[in-house]
CSV table of C-alpha atoms in Angstrom, one decimal:
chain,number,residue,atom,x,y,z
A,1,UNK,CA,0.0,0.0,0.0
A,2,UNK,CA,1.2,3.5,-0.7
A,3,UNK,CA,3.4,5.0,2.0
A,4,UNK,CA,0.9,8.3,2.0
A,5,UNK,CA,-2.0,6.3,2.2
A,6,UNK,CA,-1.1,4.4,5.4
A,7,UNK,CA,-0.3,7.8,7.4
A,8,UNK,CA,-3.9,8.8,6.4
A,9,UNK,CA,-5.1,5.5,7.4
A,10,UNK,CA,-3.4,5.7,11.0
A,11,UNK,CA,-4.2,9.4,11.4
A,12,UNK,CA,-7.6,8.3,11.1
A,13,UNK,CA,-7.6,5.5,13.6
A,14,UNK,CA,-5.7,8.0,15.9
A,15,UNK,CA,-8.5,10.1,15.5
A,16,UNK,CA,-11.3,7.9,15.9
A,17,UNK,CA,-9.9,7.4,19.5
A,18,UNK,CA,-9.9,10.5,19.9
A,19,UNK,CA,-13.7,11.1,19.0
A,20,UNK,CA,-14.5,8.3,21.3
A,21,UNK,CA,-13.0,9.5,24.1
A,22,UNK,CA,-15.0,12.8,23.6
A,23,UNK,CA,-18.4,11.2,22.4
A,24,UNK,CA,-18.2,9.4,25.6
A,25,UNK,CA,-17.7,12.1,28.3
A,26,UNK,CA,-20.3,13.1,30.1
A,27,UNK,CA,-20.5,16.7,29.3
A,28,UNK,CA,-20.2,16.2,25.7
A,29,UNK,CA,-23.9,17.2,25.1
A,30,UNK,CA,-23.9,20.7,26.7
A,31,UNK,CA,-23.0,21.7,23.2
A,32,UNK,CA,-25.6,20.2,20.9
A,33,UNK,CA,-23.8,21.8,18.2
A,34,UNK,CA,-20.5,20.2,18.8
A,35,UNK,CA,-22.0,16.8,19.6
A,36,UNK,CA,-23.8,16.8,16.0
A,37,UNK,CA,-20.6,18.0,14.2
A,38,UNK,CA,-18.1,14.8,16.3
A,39,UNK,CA,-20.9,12.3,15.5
A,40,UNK,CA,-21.0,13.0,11.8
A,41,UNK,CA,-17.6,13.0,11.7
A,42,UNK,CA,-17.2,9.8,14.0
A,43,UNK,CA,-19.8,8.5,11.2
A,44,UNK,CA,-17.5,8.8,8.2
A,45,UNK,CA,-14.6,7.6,9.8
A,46,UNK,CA,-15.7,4.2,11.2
A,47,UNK,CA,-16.1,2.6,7.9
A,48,UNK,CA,-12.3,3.6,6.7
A,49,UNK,CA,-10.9,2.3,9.9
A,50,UNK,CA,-12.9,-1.2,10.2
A,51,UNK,CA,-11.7,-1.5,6.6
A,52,UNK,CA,-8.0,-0.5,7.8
A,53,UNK,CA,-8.1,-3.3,10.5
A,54,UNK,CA,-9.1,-5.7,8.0
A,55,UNK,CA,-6.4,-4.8,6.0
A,56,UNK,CA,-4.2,-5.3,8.7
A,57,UNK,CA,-5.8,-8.7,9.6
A,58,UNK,CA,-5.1,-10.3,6.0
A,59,UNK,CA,-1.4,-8.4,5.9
A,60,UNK,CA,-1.2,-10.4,9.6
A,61,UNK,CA,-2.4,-13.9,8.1
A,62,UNK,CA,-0.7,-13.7,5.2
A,63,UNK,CA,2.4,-13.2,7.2
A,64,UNK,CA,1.3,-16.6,9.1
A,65,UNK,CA,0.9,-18.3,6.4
A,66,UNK,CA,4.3,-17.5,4.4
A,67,UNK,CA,5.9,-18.7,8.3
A,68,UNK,CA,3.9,-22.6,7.2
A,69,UNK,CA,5.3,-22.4,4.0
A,70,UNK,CA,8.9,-23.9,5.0
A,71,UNK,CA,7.1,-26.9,6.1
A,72,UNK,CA,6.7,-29.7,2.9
A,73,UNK,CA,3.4,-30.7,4.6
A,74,UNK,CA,1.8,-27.4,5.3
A,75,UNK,CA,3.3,-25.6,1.5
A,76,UNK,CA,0.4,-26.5,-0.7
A,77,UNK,CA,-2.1,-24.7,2.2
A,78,UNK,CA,0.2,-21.7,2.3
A,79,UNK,CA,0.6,-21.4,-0.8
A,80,UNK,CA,-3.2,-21.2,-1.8
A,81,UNK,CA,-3.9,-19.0,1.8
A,82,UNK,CA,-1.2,-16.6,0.6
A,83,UNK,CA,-2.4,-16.2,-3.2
A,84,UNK,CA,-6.5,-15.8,-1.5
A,85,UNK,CA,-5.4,-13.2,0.9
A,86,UNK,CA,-3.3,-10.8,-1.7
A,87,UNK,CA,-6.7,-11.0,-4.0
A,88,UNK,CA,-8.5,-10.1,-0.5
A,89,UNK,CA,-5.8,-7.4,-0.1
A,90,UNK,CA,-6.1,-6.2,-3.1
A,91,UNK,CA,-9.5,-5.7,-3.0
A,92,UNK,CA,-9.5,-3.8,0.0
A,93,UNK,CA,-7.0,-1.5,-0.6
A,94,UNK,CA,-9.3,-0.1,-4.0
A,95,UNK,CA,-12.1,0.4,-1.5
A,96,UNK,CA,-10.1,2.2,1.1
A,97,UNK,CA,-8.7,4.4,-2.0
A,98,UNK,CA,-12.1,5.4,-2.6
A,99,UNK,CA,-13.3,5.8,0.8
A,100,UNK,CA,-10.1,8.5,0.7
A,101,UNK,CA,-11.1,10.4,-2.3
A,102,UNK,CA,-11.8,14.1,-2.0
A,103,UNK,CA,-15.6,14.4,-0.3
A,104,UNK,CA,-17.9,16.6,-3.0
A,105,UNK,CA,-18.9,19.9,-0.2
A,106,UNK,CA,-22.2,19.2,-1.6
A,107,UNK,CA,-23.0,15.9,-1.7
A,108,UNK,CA,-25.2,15.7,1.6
A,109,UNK,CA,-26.7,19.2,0.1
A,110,UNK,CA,-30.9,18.9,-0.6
A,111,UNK,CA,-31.6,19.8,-4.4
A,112,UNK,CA,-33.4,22.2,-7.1
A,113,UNK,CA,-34.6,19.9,-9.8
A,114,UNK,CA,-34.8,21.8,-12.9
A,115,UNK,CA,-36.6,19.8,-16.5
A,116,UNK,CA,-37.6,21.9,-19.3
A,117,UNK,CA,-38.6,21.1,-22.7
A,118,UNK,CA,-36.5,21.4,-26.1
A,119,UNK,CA,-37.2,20.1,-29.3
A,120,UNK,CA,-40.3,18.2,-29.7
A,121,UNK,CA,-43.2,20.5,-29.3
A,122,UNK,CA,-45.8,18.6,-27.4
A,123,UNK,CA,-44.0,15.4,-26.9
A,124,UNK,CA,-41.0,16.8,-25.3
A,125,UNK,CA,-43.2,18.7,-22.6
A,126,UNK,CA,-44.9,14.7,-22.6
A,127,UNK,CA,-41.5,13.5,-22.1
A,128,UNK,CA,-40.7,16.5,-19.2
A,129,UNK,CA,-43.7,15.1,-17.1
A,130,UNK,CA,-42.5,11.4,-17.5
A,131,UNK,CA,-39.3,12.0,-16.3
A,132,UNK,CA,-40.6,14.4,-13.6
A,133,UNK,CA,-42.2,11.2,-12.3
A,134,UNK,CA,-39.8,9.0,-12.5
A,135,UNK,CA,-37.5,11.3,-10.3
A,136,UNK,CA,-40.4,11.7,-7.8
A,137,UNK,CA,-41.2,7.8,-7.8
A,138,UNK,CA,-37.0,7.5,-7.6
A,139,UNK,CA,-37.3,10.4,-4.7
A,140,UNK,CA,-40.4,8.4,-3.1
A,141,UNK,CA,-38.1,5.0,-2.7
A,142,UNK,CA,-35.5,6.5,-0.8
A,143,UNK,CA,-37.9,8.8,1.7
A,144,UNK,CA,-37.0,12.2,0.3
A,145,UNK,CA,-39.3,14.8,-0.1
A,146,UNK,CA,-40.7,16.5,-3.2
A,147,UNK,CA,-41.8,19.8,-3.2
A,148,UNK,CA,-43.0,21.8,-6.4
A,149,UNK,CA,-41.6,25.4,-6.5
A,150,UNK,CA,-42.4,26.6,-10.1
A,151,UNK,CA,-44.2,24.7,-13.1
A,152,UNK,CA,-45.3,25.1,-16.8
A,153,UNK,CA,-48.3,22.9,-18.0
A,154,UNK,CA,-48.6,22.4,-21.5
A,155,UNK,CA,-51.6,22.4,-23.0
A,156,UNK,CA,-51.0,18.9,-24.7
A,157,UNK,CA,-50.4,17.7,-21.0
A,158,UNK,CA,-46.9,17.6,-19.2
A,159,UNK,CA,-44.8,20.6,-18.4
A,160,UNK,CA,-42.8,23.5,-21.3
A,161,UNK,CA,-40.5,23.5,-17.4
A,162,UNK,CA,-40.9,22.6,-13.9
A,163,UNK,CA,-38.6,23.2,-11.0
A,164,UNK,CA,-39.0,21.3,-7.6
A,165,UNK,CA,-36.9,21.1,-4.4
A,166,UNK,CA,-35.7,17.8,-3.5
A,167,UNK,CA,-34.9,17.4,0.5
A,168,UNK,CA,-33.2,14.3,1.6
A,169,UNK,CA,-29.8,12.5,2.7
A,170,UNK,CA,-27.3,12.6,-0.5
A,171,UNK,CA,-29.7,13.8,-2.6
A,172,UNK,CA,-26.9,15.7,-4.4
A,173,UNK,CA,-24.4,12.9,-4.6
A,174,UNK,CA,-27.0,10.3,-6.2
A,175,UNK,CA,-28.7,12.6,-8.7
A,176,UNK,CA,-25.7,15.2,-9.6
A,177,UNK,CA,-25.1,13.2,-12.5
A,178,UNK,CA,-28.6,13.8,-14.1
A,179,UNK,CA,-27.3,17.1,-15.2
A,180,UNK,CA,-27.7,17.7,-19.5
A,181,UNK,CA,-29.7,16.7,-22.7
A,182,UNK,CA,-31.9,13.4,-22.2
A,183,UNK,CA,-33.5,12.2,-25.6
A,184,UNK,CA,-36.8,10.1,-26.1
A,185,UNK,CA,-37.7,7.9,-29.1
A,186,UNK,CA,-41.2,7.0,-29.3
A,187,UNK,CA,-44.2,6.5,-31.5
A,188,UNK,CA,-46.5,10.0,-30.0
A,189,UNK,CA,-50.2,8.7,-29.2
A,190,UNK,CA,-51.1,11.1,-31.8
A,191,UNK,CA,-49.2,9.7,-34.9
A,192,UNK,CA,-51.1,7.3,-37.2
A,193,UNK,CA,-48.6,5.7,-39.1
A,194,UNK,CA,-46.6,4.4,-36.2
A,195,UNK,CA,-43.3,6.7,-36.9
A,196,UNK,CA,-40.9,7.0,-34.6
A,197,UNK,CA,-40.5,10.5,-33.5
A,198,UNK,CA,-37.3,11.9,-31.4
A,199,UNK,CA,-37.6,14.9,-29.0
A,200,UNK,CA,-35.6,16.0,-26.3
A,201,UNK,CA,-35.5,18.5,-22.7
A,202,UNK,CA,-32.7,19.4,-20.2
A,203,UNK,CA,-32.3,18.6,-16.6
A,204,UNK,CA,-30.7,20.5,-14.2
A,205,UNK,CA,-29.8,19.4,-10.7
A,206,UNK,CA,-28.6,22.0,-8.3
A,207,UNK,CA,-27.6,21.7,-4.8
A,208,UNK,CA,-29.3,24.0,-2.5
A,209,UNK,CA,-27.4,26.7,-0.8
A,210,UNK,CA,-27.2,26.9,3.1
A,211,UNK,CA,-27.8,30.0,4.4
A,212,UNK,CA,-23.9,29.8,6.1
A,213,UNK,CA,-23.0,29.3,2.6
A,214,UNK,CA,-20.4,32.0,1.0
A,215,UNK,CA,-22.9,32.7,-1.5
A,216,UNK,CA,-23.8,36.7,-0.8
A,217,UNK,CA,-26.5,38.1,-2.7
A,218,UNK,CA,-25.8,42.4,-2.5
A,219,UNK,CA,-29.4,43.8,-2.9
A,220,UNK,CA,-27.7,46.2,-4.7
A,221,UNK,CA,-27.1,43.7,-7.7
A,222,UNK,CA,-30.7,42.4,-7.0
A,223,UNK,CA,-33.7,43.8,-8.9
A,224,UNK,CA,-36.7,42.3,-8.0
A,225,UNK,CA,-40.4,42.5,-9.9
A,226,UNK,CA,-43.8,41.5,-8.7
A,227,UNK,CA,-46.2,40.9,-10.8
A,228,UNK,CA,-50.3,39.2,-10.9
A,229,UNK,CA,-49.7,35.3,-11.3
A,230,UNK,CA,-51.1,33.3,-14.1
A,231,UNK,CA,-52.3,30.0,-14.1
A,232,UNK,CA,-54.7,28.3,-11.7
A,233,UNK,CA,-55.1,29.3,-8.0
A,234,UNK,CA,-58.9,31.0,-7.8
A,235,UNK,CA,-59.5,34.5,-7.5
A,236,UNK,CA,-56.7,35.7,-4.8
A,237,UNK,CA,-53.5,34.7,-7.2
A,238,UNK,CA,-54.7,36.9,-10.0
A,239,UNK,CA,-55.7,39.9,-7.8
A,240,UNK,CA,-52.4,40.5,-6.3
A,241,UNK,CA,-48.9,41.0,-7.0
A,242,UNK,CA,-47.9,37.8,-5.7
A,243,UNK,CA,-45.2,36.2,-8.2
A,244,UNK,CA,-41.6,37.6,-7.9
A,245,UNK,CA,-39.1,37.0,-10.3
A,246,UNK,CA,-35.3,38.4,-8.9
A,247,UNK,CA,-32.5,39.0,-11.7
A,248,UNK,CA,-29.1,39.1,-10.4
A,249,UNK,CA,-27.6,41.8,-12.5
A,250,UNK,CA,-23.6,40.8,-12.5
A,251,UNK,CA,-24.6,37.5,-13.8
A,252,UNK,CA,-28.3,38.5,-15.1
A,253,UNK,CA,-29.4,35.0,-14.1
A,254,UNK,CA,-32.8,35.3,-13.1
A,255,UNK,CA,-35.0,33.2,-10.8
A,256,UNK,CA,-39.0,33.7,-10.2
A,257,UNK,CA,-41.8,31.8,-8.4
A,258,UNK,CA,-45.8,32.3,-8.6
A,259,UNK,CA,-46.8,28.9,-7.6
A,260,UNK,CA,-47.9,29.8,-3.7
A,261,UNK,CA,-50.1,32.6,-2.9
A,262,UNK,CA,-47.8,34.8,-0.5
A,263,UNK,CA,-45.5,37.0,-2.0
A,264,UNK,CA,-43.3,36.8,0.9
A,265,UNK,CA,-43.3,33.0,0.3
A,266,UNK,CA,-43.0,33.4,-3.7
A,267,UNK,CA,-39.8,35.7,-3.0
A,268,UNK,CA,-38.1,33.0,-0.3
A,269,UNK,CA,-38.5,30.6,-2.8
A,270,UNK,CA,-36.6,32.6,-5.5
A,271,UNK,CA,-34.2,33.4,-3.7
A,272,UNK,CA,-33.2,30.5,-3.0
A,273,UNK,CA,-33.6,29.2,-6.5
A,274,UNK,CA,-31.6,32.1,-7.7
A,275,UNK,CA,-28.7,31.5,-4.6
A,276,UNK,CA,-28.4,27.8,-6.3
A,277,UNK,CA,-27.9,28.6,-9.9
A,278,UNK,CA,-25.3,30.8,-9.2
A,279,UNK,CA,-23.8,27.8,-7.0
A,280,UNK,CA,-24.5,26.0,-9.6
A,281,UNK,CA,-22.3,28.4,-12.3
A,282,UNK,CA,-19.6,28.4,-10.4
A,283,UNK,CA,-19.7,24.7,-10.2
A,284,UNK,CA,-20.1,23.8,-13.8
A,285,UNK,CA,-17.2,26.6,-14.2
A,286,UNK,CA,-14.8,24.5,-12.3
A,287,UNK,CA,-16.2,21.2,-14.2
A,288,UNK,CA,-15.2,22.8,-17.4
A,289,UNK,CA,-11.9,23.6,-16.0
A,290,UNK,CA,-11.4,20.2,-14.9
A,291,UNK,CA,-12.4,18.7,-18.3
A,292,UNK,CA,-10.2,21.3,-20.5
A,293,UNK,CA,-7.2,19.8,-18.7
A,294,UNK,CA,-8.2,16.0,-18.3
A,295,UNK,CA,-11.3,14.2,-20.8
A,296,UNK,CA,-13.8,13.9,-18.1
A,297,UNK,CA,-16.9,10.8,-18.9
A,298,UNK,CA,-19.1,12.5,-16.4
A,299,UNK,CA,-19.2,15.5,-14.5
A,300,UNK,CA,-18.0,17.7,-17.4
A,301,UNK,CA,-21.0,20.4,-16.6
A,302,UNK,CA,-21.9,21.3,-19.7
A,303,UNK,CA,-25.8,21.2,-20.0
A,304,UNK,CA,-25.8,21.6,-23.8
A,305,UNK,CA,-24.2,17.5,-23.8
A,306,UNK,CA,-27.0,14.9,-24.8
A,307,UNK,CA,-25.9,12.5,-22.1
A,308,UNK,CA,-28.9,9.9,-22.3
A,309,UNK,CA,-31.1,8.1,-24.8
A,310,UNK,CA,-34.5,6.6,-23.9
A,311,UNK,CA,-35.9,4.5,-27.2
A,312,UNK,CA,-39.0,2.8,-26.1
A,313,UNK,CA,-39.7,0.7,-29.1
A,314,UNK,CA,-36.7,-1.3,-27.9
A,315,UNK,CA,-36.9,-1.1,-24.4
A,316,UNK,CA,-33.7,0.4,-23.7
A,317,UNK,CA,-32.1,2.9,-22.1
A,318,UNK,CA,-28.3,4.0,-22.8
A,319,UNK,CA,-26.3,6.6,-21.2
A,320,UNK,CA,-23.9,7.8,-23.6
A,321,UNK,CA,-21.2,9.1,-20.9
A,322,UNK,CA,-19.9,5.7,-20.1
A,323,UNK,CA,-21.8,4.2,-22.9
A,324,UNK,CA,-23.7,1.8,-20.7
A,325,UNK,CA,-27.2,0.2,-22.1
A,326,UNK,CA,-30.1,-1.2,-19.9
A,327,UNK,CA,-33.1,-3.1,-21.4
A,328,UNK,CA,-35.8,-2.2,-18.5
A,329,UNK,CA,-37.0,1.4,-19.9
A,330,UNK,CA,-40.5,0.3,-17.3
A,331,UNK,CA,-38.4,0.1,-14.4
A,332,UNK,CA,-36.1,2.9,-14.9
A,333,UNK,CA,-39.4,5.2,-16.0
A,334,UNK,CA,-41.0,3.9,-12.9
A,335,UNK,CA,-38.0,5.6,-10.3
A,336,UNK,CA,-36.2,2.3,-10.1
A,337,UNK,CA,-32.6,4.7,-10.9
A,338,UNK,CA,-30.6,2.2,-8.9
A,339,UNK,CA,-28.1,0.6,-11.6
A,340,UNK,CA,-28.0,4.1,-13.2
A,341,UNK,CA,-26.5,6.3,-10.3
A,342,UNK,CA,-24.3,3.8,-8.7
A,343,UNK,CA,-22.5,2.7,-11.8
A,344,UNK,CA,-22.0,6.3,-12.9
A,345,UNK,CA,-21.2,7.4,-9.3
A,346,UNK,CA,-18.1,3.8,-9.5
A,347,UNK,CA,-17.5,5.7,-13.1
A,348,UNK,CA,-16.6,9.0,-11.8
A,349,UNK,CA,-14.6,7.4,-8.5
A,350,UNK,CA,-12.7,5.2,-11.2
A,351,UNK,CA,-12.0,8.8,-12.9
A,352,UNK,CA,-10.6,10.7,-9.5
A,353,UNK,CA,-8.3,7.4,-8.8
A,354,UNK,CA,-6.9,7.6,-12.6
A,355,UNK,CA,-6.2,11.2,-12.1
A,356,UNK,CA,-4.5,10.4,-8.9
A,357,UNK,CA,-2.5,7.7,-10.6
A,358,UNK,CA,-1.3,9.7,-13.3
């Protein structure tokens, strides 16, 4: 094992004595605060060191068995023990590499879940409410919470765009790959003679912004407009002013909200919408950076990249990025994301330890 990885690895497991020692004094809950911060970080480092001590375990029988090996008797044994426990050892030491790699800030971050429609006319705003619900049925299966800030309806049904918040554990780190062009193939209800017809939107998934974050909005650079909502909420949301939309002039990205009925609410809302897309610039700014000086598969930020391909008449669904292909288009369109976002989060892990190699 690398020289630098072992000092991490024992730094750690001088650490975790440490944190046990305070977790387990008596005062340690008089600050709630601190107590939170020791356990969360007791939390992440328990898995690194149990996976330390079991390296250290199969260094420590392969070391018995190499002792047996002098003995013509006992060889054949050794010699099999000693081959299993380097492939054990082996193994191991990939996982701990990746239990090591830089932490993502935002990964434990809740979400803004951004789909709008492009090319397709009606069936690409179809397409934006299908894959709406198959984030909210993905959302439903691992208890996260879905809340609908902004939407579009299209006439035709689905949404022209439709922007909801996402609050759950590692919402961030499962979906942040979602980001850019997604492309449907399917024979529309509405066609006769059974064409095929291709259409496609863009998702955007932002982490939210704490309000400790070092995002600072100047209400100088703000400027914020009210205007009468449109759409469907009875007589009181076309009467007032409620809807706010907030451009932030340095950057002129702009953010609005008319979905609830306060204006108060409507303007929190944007806010925070507008706090994550500039998060969210400066991210895919540093993605780009990333990927000018090393060919990224995934993460590369730009939103413009058609990273998916969903042809129902075959059943399949094929991410272009890391060119994998899965013949259960129901289950994927029905939340079950699974096999999606782990193989593309072992993708991009695969691309951190490369870049650390080279």
């Amino acid at each position: 094992m690398n020289e630098s990885i072992t000092t991490k690895l024992m730094q750690l497991s001088t650490r975790l004595e440490e944190l046990n020692r305070l977790l387990s004094s008596e005062t340690i809950t008089c600050d709630l605060n601190n107590y939170r911060k020791l356990t969360r970080e007791r939390a992440e480092i328990v898995p690194v060191v149990e996976l330390y001590r079991a390296y250290q375990l199969g260094e420590h029988d392969i070391q018995t068995a190499q002792g047996m090996s002098g003995d013509v008797e006992m060889r054949e044994f050794a010699d099999v023990e000693i081959r299993d426990g380097k492939e054990k050892l082996a193994k191991i030491e990939l996982e701990l590499q990746k239990l090591l790699l830089p932490k993502d800030p935002n990964d434990e971050h809740n979400i803004f879940l951004e789909i709008r429609a492009g090319t397709g006319g009606n069936e690409s705003a179809l397409f934006v409410g299908d894959l709406f619900r198959m984030y909210t049925r993905y959302a439903e299966r691992q208890r996260w919470q879905v809340e609908v800030i902004s939407q579009s309806p299209s006439e035709a049904g689905g949404y022209k765009e439709i922007i909801a918040k996402i609050t759950g554990h590692g919402a961030y780190s499962k979906l942040k790959f979602e980001s850019g062009g997604h492309r449907v193939q399917r024979v529309p209800s509405t066609e006769t003679q059974g064409r095929i017809h291709t259409s496609a939107c863009t998702v955007a998934i932002m982490p939210e912004v704490n309000e400790i974050s070092d995002i600072i909005l100047n209400s100088a650079e703000l400027r914020i407009d009210t205007y009468r909502a449109s759409g469907a909420g009875g007589q009181h949301i076309n009467k007032t002013n409620s809807a706010v939309r907030i451009t932030h002039l340095p950057t002129n990205i702009v953010a609005e909200c008319q979905d609830g009925r306060s204006q108060h609410k409507n303007k929190a809302q944007a806010m925070s919408i507008l706090a994550a897309r500039i998060r969210d610039k400066q991210i895919r700014e540093q993605q780009a950076k990333q990927a000018a000086t090393r060919k990224l598969l995934i993460g590369s930020g730009d939103r413009s990249e058609r990273i998916r391909t969903y042809n129902f008449p075959q059943g399949r669904i094929s991410d272009h990025r890391i060119n994998l292909t899965l013949y259960k288009i129901d289950q994927i369109m029905d939340g079950d994301l699974d096999d999606l976002c782990s193989t593309l989060v072992s993708e991009h892990q695969a691309e951190q330890l490369a870049a650390i190699g080279e």
